[in-house]
XYZ file of C-alpha atoms in Angstrom:
510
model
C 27.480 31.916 18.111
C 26.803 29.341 21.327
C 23.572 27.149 20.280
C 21.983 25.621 23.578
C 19.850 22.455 22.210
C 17.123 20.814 24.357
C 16.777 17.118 24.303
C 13.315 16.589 26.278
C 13.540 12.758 28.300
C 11.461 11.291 25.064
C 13.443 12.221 22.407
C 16.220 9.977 23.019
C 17.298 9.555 18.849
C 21.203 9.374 19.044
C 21.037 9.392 14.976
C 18.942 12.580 15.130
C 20.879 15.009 12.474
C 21.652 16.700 15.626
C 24.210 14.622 16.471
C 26.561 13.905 13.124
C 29.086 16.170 14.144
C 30.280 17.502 17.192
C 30.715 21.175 17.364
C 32.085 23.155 20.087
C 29.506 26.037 20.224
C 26.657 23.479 20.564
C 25.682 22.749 23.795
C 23.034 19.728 24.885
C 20.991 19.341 27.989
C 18.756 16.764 29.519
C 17.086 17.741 33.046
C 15.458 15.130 35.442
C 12.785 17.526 36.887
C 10.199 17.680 39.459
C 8.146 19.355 36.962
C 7.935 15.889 34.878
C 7.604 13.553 37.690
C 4.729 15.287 39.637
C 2.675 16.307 37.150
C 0.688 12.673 38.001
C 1.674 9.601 39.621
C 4.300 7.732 37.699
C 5.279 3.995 38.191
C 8.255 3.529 40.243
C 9.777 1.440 37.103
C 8.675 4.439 34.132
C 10.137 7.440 36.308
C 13.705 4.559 36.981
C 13.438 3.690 33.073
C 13.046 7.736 32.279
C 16.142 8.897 34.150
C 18.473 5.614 33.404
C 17.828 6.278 29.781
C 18.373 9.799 29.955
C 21.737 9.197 31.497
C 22.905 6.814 29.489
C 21.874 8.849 26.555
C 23.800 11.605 27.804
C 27.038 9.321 28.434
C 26.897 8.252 25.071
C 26.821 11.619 23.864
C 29.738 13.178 25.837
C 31.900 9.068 24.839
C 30.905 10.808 20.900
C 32.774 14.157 21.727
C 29.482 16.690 22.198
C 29.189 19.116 25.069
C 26.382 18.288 27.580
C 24.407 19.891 30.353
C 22.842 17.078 32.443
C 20.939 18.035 35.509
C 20.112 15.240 37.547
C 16.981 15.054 39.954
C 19.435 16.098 43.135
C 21.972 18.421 41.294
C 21.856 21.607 43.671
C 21.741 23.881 39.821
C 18.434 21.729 39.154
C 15.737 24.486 39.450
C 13.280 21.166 38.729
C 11.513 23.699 36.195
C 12.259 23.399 32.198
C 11.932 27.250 32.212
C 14.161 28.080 35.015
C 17.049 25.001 33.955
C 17.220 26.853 30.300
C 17.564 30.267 31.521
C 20.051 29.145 34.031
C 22.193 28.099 31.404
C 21.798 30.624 28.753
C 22.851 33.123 31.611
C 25.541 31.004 32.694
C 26.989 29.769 29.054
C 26.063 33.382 27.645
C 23.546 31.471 24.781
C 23.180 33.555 21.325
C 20.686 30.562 20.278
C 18.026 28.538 21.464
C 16.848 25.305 19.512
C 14.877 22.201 20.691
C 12.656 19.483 18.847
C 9.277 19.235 18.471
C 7.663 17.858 21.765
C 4.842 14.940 21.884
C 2.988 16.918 24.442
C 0.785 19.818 24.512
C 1.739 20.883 27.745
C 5.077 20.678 26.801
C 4.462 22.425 23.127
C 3.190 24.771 24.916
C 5.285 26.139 27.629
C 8.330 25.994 25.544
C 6.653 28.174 22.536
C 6.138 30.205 25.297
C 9.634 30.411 26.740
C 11.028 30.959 23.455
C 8.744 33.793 23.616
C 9.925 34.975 27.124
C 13.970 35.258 25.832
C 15.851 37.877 23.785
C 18.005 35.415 22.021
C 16.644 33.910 18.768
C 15.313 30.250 18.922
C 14.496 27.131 16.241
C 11.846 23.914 16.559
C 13.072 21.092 14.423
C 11.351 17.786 13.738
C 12.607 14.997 15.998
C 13.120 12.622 12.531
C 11.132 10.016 14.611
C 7.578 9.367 13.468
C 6.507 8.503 9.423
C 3.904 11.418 9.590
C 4.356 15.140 10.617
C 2.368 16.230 13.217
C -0.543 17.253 10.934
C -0.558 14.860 8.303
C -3.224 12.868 9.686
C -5.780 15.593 9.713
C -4.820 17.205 6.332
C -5.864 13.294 4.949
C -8.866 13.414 7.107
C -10.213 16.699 6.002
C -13.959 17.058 5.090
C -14.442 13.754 6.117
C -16.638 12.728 8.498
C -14.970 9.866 9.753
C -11.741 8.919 10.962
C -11.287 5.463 10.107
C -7.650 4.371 11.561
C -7.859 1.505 8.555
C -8.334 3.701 5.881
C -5.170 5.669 7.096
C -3.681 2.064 7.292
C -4.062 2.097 3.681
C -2.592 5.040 2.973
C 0.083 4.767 4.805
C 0.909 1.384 3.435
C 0.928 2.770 0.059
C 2.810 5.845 0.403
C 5.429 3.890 2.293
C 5.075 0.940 -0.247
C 5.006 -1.802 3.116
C 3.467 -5.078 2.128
C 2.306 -3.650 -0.955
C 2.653 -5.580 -4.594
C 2.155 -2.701 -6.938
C -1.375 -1.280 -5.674
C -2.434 -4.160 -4.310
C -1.627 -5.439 -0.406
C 1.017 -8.526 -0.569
C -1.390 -11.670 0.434
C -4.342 -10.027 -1.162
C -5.637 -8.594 2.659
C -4.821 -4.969 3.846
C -5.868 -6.611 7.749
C -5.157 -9.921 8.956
C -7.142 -9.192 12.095
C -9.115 -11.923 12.303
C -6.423 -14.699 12.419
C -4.844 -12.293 15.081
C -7.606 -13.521 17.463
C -6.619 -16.852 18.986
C -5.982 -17.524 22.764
C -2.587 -19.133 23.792
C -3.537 -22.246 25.579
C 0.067 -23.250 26.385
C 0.421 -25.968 23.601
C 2.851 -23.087 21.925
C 6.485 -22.652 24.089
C 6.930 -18.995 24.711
C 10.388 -18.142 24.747
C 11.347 -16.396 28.201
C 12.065 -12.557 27.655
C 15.095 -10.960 26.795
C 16.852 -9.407 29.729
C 19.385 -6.243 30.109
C 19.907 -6.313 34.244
C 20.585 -2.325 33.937
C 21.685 -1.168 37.504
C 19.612 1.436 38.330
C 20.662 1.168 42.146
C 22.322 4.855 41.871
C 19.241 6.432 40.302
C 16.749 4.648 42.615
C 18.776 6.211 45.264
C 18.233 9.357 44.015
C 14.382 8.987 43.676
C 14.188 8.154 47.421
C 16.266 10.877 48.407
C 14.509 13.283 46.393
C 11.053 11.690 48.146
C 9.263 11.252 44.450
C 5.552 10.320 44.900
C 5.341 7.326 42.912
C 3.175 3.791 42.484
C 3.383 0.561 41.688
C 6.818 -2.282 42.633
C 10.289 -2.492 41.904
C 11.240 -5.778 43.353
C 15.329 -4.979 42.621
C 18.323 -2.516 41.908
C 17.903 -3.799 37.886
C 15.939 -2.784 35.176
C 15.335 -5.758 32.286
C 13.829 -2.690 29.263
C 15.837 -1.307 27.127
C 17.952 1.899 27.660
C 20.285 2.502 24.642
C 19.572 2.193 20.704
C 22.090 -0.922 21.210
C 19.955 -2.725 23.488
C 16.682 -1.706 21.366
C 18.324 -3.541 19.029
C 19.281 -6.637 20.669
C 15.437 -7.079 21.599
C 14.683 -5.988 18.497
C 16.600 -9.137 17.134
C 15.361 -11.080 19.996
C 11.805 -10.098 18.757
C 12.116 -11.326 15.396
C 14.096 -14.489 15.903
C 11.691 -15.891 18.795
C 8.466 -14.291 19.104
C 7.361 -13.244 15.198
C 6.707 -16.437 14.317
C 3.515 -16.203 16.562
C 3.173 -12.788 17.068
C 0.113 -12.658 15.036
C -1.971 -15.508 15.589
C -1.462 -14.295 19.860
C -1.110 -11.127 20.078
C -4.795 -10.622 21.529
C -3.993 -13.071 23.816
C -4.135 -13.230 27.820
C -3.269 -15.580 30.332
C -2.453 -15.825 33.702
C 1.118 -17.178 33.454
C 2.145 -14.937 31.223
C 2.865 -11.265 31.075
C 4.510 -10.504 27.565
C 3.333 -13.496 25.753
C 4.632 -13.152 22.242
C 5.310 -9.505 22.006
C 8.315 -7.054 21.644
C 8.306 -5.191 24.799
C 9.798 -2.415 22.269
C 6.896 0.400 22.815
C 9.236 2.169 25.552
C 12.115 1.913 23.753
C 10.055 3.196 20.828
C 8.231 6.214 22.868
C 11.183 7.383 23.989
C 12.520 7.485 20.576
C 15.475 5.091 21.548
C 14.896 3.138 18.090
C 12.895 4.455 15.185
C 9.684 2.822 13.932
C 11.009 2.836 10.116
C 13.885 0.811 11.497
C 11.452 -1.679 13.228
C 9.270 -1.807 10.603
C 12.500 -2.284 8.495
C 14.321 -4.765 10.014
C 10.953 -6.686 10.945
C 10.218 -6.787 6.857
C 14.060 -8.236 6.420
C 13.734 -10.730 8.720
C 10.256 -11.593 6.991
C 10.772 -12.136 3.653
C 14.505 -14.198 4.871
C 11.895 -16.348 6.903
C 9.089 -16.940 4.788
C 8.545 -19.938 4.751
C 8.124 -20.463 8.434
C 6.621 -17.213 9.410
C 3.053 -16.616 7.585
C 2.185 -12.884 6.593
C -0.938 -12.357 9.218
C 2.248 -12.698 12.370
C 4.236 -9.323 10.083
C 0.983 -7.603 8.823
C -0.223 -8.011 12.768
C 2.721 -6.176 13.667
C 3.613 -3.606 11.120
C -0.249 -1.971 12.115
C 0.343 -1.920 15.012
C 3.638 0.683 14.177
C 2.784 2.098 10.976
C -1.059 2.083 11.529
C -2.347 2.038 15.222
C 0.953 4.149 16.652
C 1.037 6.927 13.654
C -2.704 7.196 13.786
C -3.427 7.726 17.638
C -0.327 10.712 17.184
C -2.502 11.781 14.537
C -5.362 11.622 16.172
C -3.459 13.803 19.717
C -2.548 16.942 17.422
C -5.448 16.600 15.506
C -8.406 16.892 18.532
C -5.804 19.205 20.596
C -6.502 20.095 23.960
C -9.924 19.459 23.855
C -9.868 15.996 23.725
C -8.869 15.995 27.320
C -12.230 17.744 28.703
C -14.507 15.033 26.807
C -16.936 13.133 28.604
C -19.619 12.130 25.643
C -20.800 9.452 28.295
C -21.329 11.916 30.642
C -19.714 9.008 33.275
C -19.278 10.649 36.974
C -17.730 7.676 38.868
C -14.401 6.811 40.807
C -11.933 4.417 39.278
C -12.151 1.685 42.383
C -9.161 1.639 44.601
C -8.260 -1.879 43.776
C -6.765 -0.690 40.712
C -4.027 0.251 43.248
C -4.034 -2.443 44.729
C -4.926 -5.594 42.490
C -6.839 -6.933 45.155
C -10.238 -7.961 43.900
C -11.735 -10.961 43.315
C -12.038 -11.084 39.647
C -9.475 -12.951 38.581
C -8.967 -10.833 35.260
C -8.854 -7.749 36.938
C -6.656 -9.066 39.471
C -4.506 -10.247 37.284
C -4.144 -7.305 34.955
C -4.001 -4.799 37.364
C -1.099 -6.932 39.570
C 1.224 -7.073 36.342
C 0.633 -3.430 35.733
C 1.544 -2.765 39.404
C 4.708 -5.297 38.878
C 6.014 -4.967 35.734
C 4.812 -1.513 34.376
C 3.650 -3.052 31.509
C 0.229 -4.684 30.104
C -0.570 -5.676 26.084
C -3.417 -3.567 24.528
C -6.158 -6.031 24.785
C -5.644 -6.029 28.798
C -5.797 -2.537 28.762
C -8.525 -1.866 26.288
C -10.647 -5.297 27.611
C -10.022 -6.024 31.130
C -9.295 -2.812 32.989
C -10.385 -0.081 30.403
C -13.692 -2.619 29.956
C -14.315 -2.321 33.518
C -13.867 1.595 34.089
C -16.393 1.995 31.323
C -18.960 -0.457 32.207
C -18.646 1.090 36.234
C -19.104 4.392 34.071
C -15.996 5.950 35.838
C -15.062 9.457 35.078
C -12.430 9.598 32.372
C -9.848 12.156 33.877
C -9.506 9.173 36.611
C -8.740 6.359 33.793
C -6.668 9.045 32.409
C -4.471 9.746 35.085
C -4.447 5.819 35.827
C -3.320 4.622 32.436
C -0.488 7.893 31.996
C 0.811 6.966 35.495
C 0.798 2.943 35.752
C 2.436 2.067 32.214
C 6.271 2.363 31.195
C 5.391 3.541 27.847
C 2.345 6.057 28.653
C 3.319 9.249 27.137
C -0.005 11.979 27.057
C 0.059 11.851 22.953
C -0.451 8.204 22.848
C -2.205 7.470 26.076
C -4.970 10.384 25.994
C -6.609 9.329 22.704
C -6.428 5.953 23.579
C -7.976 6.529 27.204
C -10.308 8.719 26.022
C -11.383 7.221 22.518
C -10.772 3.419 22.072
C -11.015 2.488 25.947
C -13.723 5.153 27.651
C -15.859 6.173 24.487
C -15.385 9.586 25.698
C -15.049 11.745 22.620
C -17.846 10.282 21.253
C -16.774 8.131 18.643
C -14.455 10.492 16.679
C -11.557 7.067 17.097
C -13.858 3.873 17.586
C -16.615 3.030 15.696
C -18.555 1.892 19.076
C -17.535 1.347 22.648
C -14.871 -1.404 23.438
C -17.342 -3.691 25.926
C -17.757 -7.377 26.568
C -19.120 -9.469 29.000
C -17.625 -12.215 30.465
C -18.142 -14.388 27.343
C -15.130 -11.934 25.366
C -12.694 -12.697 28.761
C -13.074 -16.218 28.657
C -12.791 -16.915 25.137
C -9.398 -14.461 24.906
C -7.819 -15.856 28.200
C -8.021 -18.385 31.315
C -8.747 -15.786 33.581
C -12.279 -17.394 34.199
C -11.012 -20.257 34.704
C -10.082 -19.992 38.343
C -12.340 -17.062 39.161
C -14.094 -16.579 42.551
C -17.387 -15.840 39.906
C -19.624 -17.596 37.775
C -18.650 -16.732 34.214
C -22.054 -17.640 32.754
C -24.515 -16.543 35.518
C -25.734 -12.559 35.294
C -27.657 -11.902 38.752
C -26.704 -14.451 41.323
C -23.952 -14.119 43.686
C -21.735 -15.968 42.269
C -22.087 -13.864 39.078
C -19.248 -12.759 37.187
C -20.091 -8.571 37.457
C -18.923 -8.341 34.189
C -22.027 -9.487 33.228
C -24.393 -7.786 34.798
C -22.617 -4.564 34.568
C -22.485 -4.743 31.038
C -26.226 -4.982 30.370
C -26.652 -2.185 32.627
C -24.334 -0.223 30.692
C -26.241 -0.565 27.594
C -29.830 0.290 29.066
C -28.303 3.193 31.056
C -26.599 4.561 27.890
C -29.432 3.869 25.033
C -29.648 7.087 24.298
C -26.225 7.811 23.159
C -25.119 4.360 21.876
C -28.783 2.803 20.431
C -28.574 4.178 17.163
C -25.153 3.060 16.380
C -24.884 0.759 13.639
C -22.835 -1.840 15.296
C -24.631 -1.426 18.539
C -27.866 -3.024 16.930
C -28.176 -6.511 17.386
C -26.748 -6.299 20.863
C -29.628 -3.384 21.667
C -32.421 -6.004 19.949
C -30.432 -8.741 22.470
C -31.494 -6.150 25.334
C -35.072 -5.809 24.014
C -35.897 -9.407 24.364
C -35.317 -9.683 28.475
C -38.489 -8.880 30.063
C -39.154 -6.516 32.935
C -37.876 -8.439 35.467
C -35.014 -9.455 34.455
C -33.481 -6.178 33.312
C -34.694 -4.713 36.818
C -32.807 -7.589 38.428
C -29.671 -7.428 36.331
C -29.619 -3.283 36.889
C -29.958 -3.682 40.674
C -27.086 -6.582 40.603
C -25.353 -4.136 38.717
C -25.661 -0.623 40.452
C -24.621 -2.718 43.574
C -21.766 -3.463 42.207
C -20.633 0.057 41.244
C -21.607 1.151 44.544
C -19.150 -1.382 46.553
C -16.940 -2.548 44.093
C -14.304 -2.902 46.716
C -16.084 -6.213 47.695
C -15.715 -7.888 44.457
C-alpha cells in the first residue's frame, strides 16, 4: 500500500513519529504555492523564511533516506493549489492512502477535510506532536465558565505539567512574576548582539521575483539571520539561555529605539513553524535555570515559560475554541482605515515610526510594540479590525492565523468583546514613555493633550473612552479611568474630541 503524507510549510517537526523510519511506500510532500502566498500580503522576509525552511526541511529528509515530493514555487508540476498538487500525485504515484497532520488553520482544516472527502482512496489526520494541549483542551477546561482567564489556564497548565511547581504550590511562592517584568532598558544593561545564521536565500529570492509574488516590507540582502533547521533552533536556543535569560524578565516589556530584539529569543518562528518544540524550550530553558541559579532570579524563567506554556497554548486554545466566528467580530463596532503609514513608517510619532520601520525591516516586533504602540493606535483611531488583521498576519515572520487572529482581534482591537482581555489594551502617552525612549526625541509634546504640539496619543485616547462609554463604562477595570473622564468639564472634552477626530481624519500628517 503507497501512503502519500502531507507536511503543510508549518509543521516542520523532523522528530515527528513520522519520520523514525524510512519506508519505501511512504511518500512526503511539501508545496510552495500561490495559494499560501496570496491569500494576504506577506513580508518579503516570512514568505523567504517559509520556503528556505521548507527546503531545507525537505533536504534533510531525503540526507535521512525518506522519499519526497517537493514542489517549488516555479516547478512547471506546481498546480500552486494544495488540492490540485495532491491529486497530481496520487494519480501520478497511484496513492492507496492519504494521511496529513492536523493543520493550525481553519482555512486549511477545512479544505483538506474536504479533499479527503473529494478522493476514493482512504485518508488519516494525526496530531502534529507539537503543542502541550490538543486542539480542544482549552475549551473542555473552560466549560460553563463564564470567563476565560488565560492565568487561570496558566495554573493549570503549570500543574499538570508540574513546571515551577513545589508539590502544589508555585516554586518562589508566585504563579506570575509580571510585575517585576515591567522595567524599561535604559542602556545601563549590555545587550548582547543577536545570534546570526547568514542562510543564503539568494536562489529562493530569485524564485519569488520570477514568480512576481506580491509582497511588503525590506530585505536589505541575499541572507536570512532566523533560524531554518531544528539545529539552528537550537544554537539560538543556547544562545538564548546563555546571554539573554539572565534579563529576560526584568525587560521583556521593554522598547527602545536602538534596539530591535532587546533581550528576547527570536525563537517564535522557529517555534510556529514547529522547527523546535515548546516542551523542549521550556525544557532546556528549566535546565539551564536551576544550573544557573544563582545568577539568574526566577521572575527572568517564570517571564518566559508563560509566555510558551501559558500565553502561546492559550491563544491556540482560544483559535479552535471561538472558530470561525471570531474573525467577523467587531464588538467596537470600529469602521476606520488602518493609516497608510503603517506601510510606510513615515509619521511623525516617533513610537509609531519606530515600530512600524522595524516591522517593515526586520519582520519582527516584541508583543508590547505590537499590543502598545501599533495595535494601541489602530484601536484608539477605531480602525476596522479585518484591516489590523490583515496587517499583523502579513507584516510579522511568525504570524500564523491561529495565533495572530485572537491576538488581533482580542488582546490588541477589543473586538470580540472581551471573551480574551479583561478590558481594552490602551494608554496614553504616559504608558509609551515610561516603557521606552520613544518620547524622548518625538516631534510631539508627550504631556500636552490639545495643542499642536500634542502627542495624539493623548488626545485620541480620551476620545476613545467618551466615544465608547457605552460598551466599555461598566467594566470593572475601566472605572477609575471613566471617573478620570468625568472630572474634565465641557470644554475641555469638546476640545480634546475635536483635536482628536482631526487626527483620525488626516492621520497622514502626523
Amino acid at each position: 500500500m503507497k501512503t502519500l503524507r502531507l507536511i503543510l510549510g508549518d509543521q516542520l517537526n523532523i522528530n515527528h513519529s513520522w519520520f523514525k523510519t524510512p519506508q519505501h511506500n511512504v511518500i512526503y510532500c511539501l508545496f510552495e504555492m500561490r495559494q499560501e502566498t496570496d491569500y494576504t500580503e506577506h513580508h518579503i522576509l516570512k514568505v523567504v523564511g517559509f520556503f528556505a525552511a521548507m527546503r531545507q526541511f525537505a533536504k534533510d529528509l531525503k540526507t535521512n533516506k525518506h522519499r519526497v515530493a517537493y514542489f517549488e514555487i516555479d516547478d512547471p508540476n506546481n498546480r500552486q493549489n494544495l488540492k490540485e498538487n495532491l491529486s497530481k500525485l496520487i494519480s501520478d504515484h497511484q496513492i492507496d492512502r492519504f494521511e496529513y497532520m492536523e493543520p493550525d488553520e481553519h482555512r486549511l482544516d477545512v479544505q483538506l477535510h474536504e479533499f479527503c472527502k473529494s478522493i476514493e482512496i482512504s485518508s488519516k489526520m494525526c496530531s502534529s506532536e507539537h503543542f502541550y494541549t490538543s486542539r480542544f483542551e482549552l475549551q473542555s477546561f473552560f466549560k460553563g465558565k463564564n470567563q476565560f482567564l488565560m492565568e487561570t489556564f496558566y495554573r493549570y497548565m503549570r500543574k499538570k505539567h508540574d513546571i515551577l511547581m513545589v508539590g502544589k504550590h508555585p516554586e518562589g511562592g508566585k504563579w506570575n512574576y509580571d510585575k517585576s517584568n515591567r522595567k524599561p532598558w535604559k542602556e545601563h544593561i549590555d545587550i548582547p548582539a543577536f545570534k546570526q545564521f547568514d542562510n543564503d536565500i539568494s536562489t529562493v529570492l530569485r524564485a519569488i521575483e520570477k514568480a512576481n509574488i506580491k509582497t511588503i516590507g525590506l530585505i536589505e540582502n541575499s541572507t536570512l539571520d532566523y533560524p531554518i533547521s531544528l539545529h539552528q533552533a537550537e544554537a539560538q536556543l543556547q544562545y538564548f539561555c546563555e546571554h539573554l535569560l539572565i534579563h529576560f524578565g526584568d525587560f521583556q516589556d521593554a522598547m527602545h529605539t536602538r534596539e530591535v530584539y532587546l533581550f528576547h529569543s527570536r525563537l517564535s518562528f522557529a517555534l510556529n513553524i514547529k522547527l523546535i518544540s515548546p516542551k523542549h524550550v521550556v525544557n532546556r530553558v528549566l535546565d539551564y535555570y536551576r544550573a544557573h541559579d544563582e545568577e539568574i532570579h526566577i521572575s527572568q524563567v517564570e517571564g518566559f515559560i508563560r509566555q510558551l506554556l501559558g500565553w502561546r497554548e492559550y491563544m491556540r486554545g482560544m483559535y479552535w475554541m471561538l472558530g470561525v466566528d471570531c474573525k467577523k467580530k467587531n464588538a467596537l463596532n470600529n469602521t476606520n482605515h488602518l493609516a497608510n503609514f503603517f506601510w510606510t513608517g513615515k509619521t511623525k510619532m516617533n513610537c509609531l515610526k519606530n515600530a512600524i520601520t522595524n516591522s517593515l525591516q526586520n519582520a519582527y516586533a516584541h508583543h508590547i510594540q505590537r499590543l502598545m504602540i501599533t495595535g494601541n493606535y489602530a484601536l484608539l483611531t477605531m480602525t476596522h479590525p479585518d484591516e489590523v488583521d490583515a496587517w499583523y498576519l502579513g507584516i510579522y515572520m511568525d504570524a500564523i492565523e491561529w495565533v495572530q487572529l485572537p491576538n488581533t482581534r482580542g488582546m490588541s482591537q477589543y473586538a470580540d468583546g472581551g471573551l480574551i482581555a479583561t478590558k481594552p489594551y490602551i494608554s496614553s502617552a504616559n504608558y509609551i514613555h515610561k516603557m521606552s525612549n520613544y518620547c524622548q526625541d518625538c516631534h510631539y509634546d508627550k504631556k500636552s493633550v490639545t495643542g499642536p504640539e500634542a502627542c495624539p496619543f493623548n488626545s485620541l485616547y480620551w476620545n476613545f473612552l467618551d466615544e465608547k462609554r457605552d460598551q466599555l463604562e461598566n467594566n470593572l477595570r475601566m472605572k477609575m479611568m471613566y471617573s478620570l473622564l468625568d472630572k474634565k468639564d465641557t470644554s475641555e472634552l469638546n476640545a480634546i474630541k475635536e483635536k482628536a477626530q482631526h487626527i483620525i481624519a488626516n492621520q497622514e500628517d502626523y
